CSV table of N, CA and C in Angstrom, one decimal:
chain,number,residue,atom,x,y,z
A,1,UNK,N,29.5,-31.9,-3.9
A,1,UNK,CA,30.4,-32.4,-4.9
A,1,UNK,C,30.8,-31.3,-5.8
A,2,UNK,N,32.0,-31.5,-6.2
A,2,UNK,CA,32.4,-30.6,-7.5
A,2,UNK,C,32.5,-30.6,-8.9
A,3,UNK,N,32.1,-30.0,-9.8
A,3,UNK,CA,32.0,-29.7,-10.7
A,3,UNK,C,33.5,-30.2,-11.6
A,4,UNK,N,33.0,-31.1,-12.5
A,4,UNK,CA,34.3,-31.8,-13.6
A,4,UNK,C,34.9,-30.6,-14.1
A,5,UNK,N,34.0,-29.7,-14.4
A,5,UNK,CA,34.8,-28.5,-15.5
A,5,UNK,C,35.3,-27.3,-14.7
A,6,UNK,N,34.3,-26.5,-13.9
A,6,UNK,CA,34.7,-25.6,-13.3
A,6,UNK,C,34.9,-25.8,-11.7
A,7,UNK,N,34.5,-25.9,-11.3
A,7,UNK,CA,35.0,-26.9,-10.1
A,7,UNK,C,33.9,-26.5,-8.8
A,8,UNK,N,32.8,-25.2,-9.4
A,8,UNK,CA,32.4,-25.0,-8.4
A,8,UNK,C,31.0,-26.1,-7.7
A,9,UNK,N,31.3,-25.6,-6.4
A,9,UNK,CA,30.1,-26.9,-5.6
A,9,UNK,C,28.7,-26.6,-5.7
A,10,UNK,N,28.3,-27.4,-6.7
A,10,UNK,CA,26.6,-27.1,-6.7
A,10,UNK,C,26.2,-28.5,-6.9
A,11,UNK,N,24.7,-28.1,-7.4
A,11,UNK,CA,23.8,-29.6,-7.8
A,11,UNK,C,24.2,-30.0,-9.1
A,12,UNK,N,24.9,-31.2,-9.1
A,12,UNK,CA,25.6,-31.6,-10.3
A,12,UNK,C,24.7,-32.3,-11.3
A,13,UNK,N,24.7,-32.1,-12.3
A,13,UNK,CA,23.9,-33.1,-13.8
A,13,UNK,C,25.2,-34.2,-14.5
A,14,UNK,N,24.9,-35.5,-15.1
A,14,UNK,CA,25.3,-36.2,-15.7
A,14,UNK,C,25.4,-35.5,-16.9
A,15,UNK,N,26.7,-35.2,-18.0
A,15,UNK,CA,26.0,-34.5,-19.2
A,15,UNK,C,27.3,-35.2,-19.9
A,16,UNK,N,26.9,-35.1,-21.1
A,16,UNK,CA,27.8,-35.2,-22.2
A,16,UNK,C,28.5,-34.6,-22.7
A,17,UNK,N,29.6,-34.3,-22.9
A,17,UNK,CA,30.3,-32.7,-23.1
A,17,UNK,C,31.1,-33.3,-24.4
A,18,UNK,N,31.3,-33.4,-25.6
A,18,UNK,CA,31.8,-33.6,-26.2
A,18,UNK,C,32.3,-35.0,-26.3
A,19,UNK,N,31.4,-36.0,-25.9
A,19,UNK,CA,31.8,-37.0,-26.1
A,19,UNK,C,32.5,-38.0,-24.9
A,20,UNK,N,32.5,-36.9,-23.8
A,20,UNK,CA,32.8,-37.6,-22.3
A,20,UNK,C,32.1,-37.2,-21.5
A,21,UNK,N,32.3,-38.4,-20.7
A,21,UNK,CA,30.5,-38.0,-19.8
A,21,UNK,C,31.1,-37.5,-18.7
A,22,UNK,N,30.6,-36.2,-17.8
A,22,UNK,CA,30.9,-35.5,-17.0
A,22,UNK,C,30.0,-35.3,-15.9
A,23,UNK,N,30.6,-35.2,-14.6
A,23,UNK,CA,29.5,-34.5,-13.6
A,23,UNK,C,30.0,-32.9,-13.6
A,24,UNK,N,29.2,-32.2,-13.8
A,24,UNK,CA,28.8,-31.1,-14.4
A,24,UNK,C,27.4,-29.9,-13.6
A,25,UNK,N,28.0,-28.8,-13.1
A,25,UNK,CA,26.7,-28.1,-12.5
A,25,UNK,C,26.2,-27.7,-14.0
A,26,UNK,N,24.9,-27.0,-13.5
A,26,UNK,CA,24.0,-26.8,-14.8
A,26,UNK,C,24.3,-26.1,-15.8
A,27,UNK,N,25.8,-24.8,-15.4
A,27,UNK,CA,25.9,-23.7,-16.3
A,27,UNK,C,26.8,-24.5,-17.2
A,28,UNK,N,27.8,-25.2,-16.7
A,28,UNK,CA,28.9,-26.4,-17.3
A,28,UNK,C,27.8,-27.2,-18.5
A,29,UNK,N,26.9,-27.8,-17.9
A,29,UNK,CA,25.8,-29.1,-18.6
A,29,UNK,C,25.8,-28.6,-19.8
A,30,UNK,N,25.3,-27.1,-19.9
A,30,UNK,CA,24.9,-26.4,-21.1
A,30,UNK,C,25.4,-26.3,-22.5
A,31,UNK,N,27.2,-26.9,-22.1
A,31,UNK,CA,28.0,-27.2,-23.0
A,31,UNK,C,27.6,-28.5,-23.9
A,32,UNK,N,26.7,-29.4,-23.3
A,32,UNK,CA,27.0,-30.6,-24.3
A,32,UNK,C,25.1,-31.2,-23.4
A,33,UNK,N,24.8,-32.0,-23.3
A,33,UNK,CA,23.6,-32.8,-23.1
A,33,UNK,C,23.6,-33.5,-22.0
A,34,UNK,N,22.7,-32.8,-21.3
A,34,UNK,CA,22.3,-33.4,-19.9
A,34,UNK,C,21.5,-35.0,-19.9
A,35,UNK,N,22.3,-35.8,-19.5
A,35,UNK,CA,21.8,-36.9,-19.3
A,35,UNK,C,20.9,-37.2,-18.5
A,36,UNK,N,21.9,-36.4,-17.2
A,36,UNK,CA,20.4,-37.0,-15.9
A,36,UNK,C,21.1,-36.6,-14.9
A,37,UNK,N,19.9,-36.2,-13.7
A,37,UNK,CA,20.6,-35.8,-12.4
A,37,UNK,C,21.2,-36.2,-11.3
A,38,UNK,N,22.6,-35.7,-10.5
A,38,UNK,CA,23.1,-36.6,-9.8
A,38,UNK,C,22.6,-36.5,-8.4
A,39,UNK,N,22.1,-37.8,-7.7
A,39,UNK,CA,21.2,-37.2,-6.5
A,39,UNK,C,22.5,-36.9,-5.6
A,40,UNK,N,22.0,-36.2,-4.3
A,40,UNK,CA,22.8,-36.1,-3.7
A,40,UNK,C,23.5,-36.7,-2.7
A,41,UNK,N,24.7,-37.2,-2.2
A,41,UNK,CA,24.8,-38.5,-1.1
A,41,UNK,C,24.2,-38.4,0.4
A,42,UNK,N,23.2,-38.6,0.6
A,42,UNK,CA,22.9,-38.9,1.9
A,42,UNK,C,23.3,-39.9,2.9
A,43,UNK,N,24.2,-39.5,3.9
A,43,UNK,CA,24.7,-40.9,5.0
A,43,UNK,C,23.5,-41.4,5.5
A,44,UNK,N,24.1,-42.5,5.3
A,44,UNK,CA,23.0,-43.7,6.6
A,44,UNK,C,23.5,-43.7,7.9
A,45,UNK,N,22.6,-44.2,8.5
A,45,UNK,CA,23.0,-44.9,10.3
A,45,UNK,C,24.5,-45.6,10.1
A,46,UNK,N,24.2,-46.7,9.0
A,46,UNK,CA,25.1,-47.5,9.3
A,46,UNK,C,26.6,-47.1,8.4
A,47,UNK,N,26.3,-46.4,8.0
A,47,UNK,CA,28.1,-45.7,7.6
A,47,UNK,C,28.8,-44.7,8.2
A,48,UNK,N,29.7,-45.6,8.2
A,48,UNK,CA,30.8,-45.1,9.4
A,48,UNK,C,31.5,-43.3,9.2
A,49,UNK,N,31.2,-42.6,10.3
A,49,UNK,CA,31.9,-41.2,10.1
A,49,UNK,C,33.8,-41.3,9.3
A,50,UNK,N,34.2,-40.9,8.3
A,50,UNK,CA,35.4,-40.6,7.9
A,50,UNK,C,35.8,-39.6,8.9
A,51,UNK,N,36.9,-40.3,9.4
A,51,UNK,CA,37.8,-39.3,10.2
A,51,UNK,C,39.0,-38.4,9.2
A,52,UNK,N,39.2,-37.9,8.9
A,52,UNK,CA,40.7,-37.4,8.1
A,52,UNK,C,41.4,-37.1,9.4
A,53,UNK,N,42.9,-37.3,8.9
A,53,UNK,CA,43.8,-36.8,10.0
A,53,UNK,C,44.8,-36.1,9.3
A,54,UNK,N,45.4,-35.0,9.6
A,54,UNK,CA,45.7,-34.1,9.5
A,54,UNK,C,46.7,-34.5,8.5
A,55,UNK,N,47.4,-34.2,7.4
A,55,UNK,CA,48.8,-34.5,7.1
A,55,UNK,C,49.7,-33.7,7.6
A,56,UNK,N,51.0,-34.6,8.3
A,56,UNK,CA,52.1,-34.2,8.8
A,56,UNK,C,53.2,-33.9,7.6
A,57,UNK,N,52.8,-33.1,6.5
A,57,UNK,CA,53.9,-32.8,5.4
A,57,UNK,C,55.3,-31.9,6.3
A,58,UNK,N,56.2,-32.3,5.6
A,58,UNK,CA,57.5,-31.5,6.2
A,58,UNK,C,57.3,-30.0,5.4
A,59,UNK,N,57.9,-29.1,6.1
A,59,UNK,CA,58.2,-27.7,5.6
A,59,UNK,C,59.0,-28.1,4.1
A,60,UNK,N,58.8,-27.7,3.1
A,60,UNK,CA,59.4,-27.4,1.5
A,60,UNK,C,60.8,-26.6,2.4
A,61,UNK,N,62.1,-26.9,2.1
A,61,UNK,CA,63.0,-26.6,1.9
A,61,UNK,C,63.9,-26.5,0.6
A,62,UNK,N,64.7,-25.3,0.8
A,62,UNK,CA,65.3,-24.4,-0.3
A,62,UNK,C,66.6,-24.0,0.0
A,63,UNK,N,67.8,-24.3,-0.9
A,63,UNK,CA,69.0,-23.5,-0.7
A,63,UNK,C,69.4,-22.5,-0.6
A,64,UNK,N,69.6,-21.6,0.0
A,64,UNK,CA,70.1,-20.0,0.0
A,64,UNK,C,70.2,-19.6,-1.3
A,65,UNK,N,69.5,-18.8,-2.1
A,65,UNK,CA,70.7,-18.2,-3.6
A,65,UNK,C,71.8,-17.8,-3.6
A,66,UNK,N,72.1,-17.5,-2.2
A,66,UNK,CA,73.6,-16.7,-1.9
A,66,UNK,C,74.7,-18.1,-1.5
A,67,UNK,N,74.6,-19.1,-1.6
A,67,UNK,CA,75.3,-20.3,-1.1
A,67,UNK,C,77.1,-20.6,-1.8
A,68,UNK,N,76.8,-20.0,-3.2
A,68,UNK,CA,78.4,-20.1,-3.4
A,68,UNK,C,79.0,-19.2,-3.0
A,69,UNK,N,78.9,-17.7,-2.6
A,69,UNK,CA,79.8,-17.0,-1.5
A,69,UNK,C,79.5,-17.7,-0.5
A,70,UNK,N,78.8,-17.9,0.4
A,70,UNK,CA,78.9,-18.3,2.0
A,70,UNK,C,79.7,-19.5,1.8
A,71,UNK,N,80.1,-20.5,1.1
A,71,UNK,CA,80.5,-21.7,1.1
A,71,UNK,C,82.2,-21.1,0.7
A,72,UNK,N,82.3,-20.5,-0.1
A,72,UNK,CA,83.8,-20.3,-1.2
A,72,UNK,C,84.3,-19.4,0.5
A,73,UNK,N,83.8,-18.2,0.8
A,73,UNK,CA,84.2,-17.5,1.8
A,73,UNK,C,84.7,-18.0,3.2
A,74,UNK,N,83.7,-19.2,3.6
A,74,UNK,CA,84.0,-20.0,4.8
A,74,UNK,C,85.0,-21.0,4.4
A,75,UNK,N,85.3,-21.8,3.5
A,75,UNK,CA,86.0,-22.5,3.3
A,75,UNK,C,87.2,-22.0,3.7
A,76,UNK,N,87.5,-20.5,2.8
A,76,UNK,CA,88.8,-19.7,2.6
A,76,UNK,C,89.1,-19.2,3.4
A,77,UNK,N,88.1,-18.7,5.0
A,77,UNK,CA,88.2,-18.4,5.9
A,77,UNK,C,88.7,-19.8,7.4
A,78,UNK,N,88.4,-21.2,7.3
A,78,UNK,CA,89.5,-22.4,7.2
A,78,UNK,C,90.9,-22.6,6.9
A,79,UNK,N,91.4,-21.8,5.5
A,79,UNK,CA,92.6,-22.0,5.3
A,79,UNK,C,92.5,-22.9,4.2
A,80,UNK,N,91.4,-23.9,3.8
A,80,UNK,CA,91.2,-24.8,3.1
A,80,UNK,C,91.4,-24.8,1.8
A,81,UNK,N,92.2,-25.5,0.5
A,81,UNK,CA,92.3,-25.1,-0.4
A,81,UNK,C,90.3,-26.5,-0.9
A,82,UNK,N,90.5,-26.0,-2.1
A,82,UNK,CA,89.3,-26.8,-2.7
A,82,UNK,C,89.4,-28.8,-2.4
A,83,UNK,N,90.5,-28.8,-3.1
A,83,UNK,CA,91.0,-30.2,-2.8
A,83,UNK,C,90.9,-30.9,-1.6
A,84,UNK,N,91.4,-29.9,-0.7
A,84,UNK,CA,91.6,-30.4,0.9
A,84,UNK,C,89.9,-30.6,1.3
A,85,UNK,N,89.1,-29.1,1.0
A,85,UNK,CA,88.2,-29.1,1.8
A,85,UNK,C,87.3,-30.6,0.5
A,86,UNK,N,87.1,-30.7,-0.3
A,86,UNK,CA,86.5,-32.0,-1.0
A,86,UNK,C,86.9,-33.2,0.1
A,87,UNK,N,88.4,-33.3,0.1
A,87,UNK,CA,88.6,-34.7,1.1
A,87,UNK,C,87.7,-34.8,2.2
A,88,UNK,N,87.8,-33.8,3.2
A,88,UNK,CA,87.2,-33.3,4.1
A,88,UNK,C,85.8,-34.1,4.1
A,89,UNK,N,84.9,-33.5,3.3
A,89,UNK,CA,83.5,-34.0,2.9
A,89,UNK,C,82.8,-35.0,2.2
A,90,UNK,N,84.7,-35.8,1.7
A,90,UNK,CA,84.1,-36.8,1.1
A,90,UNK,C,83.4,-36.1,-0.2
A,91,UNK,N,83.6,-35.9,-0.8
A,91,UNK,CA,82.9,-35.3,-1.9
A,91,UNK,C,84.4,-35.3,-3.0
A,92,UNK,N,83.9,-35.1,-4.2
A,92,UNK,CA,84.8,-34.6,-5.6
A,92,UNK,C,85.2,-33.2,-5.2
A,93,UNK,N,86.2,-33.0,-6.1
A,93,UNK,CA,86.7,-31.6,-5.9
A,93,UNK,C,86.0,-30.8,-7.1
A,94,UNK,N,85.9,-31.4,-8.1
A,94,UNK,CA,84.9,-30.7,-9.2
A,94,UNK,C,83.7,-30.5,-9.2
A,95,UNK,N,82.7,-31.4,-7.8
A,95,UNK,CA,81.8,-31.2,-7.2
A,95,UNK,C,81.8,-29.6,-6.3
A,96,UNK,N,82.9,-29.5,-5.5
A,96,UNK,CA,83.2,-28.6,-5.0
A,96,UNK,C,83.1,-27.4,-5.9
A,97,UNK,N,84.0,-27.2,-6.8
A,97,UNK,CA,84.3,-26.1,-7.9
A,97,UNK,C,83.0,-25.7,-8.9
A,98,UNK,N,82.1,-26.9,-9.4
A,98,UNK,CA,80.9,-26.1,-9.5
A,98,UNK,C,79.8,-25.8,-8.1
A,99,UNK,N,79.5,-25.9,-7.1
A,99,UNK,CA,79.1,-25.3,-6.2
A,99,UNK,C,79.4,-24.1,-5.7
A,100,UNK,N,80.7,-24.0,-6.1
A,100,UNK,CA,81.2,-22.6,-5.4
A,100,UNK,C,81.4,-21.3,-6.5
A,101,UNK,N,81.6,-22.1,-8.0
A,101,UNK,CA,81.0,-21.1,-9.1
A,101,UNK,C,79.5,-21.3,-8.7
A,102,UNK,N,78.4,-21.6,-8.5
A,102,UNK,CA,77.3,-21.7,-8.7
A,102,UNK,C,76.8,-22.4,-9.9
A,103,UNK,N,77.7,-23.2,-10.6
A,103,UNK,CA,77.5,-23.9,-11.5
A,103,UNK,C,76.1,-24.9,-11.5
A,104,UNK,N,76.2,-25.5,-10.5
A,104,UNK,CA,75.3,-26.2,-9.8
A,104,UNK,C,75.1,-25.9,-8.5
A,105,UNK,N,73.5,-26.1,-7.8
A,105,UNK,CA,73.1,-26.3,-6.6
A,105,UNK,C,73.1,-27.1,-6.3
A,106,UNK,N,73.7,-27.3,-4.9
A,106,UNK,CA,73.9,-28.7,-3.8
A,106,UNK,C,72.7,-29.0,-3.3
A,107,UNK,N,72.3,-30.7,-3.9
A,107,UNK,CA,70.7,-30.7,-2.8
A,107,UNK,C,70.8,-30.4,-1.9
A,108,UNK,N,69.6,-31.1,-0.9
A,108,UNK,CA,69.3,-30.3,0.3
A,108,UNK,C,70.2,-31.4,1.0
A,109,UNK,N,70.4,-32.4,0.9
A,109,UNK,CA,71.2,-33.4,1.8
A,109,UNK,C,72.7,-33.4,1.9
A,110,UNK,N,73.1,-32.7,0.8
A,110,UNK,CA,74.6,-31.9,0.3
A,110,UNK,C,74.4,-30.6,1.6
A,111,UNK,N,73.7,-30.2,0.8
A,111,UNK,CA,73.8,-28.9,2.0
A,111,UNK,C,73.7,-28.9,3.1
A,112,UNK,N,73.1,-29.6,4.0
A,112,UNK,CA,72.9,-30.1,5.6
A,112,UNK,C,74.3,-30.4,5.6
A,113,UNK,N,74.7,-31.4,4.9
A,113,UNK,CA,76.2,-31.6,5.1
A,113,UNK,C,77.2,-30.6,5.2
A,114,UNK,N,77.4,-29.7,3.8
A,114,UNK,CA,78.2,-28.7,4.5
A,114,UNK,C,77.8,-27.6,5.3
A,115,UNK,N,76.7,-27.3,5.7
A,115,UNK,CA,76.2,-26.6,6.9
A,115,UNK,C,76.8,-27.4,8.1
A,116,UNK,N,76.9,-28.5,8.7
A,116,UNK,CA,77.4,-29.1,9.7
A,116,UNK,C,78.9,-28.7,9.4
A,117,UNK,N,79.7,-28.7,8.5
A,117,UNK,CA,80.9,-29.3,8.2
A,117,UNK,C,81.4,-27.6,8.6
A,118,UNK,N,80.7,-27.0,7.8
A,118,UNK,CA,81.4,-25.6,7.6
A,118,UNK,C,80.5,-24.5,9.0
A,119,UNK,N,79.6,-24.8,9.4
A,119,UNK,CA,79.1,-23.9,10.7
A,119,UNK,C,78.3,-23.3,9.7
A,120,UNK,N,77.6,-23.3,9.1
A,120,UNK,CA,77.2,-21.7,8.4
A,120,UNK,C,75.6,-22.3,7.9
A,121,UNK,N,74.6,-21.4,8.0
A,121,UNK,CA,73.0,-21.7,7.5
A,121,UNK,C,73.1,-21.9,5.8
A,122,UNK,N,72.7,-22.6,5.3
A,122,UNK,CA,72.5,-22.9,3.9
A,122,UNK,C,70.7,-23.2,3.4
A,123,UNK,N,70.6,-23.8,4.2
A,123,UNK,CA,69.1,-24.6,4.0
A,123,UNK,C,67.9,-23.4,4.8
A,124,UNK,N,66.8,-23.4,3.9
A,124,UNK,CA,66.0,-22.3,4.3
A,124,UNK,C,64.6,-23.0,4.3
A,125,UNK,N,63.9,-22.7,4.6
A,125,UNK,CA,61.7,-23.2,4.6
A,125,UNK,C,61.7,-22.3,3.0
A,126,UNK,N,60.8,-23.0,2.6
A,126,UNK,CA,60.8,-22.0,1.2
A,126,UNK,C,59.5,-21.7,2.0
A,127,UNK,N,59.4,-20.3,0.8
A,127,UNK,CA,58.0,-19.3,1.0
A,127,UNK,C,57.1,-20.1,0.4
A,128,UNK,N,56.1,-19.9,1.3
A,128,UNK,CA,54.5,-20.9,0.5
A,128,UNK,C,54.0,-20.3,-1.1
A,129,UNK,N,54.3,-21.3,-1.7
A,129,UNK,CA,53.7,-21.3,-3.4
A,129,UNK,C,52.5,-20.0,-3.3
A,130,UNK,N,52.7,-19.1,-4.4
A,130,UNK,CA,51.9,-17.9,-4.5
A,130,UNK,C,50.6,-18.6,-5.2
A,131,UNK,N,50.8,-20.0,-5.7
A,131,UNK,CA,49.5,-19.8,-6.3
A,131,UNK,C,48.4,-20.5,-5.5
A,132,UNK,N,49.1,-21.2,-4.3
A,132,UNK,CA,48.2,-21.9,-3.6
A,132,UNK,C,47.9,-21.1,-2.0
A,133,UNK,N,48.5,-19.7,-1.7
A,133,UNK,CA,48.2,-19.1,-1.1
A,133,UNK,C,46.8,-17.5,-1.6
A,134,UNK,N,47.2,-17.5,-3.2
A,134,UNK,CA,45.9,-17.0,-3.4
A,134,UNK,C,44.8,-17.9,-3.5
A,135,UNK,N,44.9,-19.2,-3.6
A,135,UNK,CA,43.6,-20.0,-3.5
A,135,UNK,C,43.2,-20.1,-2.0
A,136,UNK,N,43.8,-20.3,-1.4
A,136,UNK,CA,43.6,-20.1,0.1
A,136,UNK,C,42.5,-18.5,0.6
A,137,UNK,N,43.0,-17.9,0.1
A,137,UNK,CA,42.3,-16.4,0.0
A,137,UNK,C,41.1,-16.2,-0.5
A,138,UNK,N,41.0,-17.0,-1.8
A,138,UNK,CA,39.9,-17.2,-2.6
A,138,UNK,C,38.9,-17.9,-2.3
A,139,UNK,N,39.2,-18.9,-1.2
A,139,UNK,CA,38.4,-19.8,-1.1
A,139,UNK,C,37.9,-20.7,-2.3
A,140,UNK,N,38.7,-20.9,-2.9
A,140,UNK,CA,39.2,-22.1,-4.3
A,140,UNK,C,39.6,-23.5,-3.7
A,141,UNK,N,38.9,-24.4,-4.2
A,141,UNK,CA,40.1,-25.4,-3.9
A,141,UNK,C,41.4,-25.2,-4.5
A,142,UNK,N,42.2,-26.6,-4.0
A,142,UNK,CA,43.8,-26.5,-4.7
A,142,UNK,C,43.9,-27.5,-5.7
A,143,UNK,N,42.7,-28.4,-6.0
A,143,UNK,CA,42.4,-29.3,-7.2
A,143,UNK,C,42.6,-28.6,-8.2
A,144,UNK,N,42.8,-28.8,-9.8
A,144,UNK,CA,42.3,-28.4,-10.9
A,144,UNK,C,41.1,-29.1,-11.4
A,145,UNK,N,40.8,-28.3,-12.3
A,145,UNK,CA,39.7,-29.2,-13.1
A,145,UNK,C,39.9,-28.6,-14.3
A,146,UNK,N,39.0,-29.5,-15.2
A,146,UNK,CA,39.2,-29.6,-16.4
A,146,UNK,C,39.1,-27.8,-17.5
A,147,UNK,N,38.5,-27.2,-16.6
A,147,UNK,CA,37.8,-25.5,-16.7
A,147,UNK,C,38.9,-25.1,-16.8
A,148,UNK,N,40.3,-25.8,-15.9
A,148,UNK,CA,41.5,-24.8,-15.7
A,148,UNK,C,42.6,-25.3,-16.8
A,149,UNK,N,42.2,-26.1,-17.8
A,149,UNK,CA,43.2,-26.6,-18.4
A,149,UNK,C,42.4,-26.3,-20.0
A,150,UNK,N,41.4,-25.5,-20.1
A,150,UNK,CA,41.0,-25.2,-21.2
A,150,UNK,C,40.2,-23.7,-21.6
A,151,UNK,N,40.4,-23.6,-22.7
A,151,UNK,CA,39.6,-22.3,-23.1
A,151,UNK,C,38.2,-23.1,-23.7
A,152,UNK,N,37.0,-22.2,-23.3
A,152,UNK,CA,36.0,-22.8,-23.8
A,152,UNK,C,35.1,-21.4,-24.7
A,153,UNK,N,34.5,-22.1,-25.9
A,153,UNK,CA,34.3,-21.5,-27.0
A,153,UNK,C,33.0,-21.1,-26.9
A,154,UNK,N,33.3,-19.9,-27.4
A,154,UNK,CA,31.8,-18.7,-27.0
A,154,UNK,C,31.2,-18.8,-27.8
């Protein structure tokens, strides 16, 4: 089990920490009043093994930064004026005109669309979150705990 405050896995104490009761390893406890200890879970015969199954999350997808040239250049490379190519996609033409200033970014269901419409890559895998790839490294969980949301007083 983990630790309410710091998160690391040891033998946890019931303690009092300012007035909320915590599971807490012993260096954590220290902060407020150990109530009592928490035993540890031992399986029985009769409880059933937890299977987990994998999560099937989709890849995080991300628009190009570079999307209002590739979109304004392909268009203009069509012959298309703004107007025409909006009919085209079913879309506003003022929709069009901030996309192609970069005024706004086209979700990702916009952009699949004019990727099909116009031939051209828009939609990318984003790069894995830096902060959940140094926890990976770290061997950290990717939980917070309460340790990471506070300064504690020396």
């Amino acid at each position: 089990m983990q630790c309410d405050i710091c998160g690391k896995e040891a033998q946890l104490f019931k303690a009092k920490v300012e007035g909320t009761v915590l599971n807490a390893c012993q260096s954590c406890a220290s902060f407020g009043e150990i109530i009592g200890k928490i035993a540890e879970h031992v399986p029985t015969q009769q409880s059933k093994p937890v299977v987990k199954t994998p999560s099937r999350e989709e890849p995080l997808q991300q628009v190009v930064p570079w999307f209002a040239s590739i979109i304004k250049n392909k268009r203009e490379q069509l012959g298309l004026k703004q107007i025409d190519f909006a009919k085209k996609i079913n879309e506003k033409e003022s929709l069009v005109h901030k996309i192609e200033t970069g005024t706004i970014t086209p979700s990702i269901e916009l952009a699949h669309k004019l990727e099909h419409f116009l031939g051209v890559k828009l939609v990318e895998v984003a790069a894995e979150d830096k902060a959940a790839a140094a926890s990976a490294k770290s061997g950290k969980p990717d939980e917070l705990t309460l340790g990471d949301a506070i300064k504690l007083k020396k």
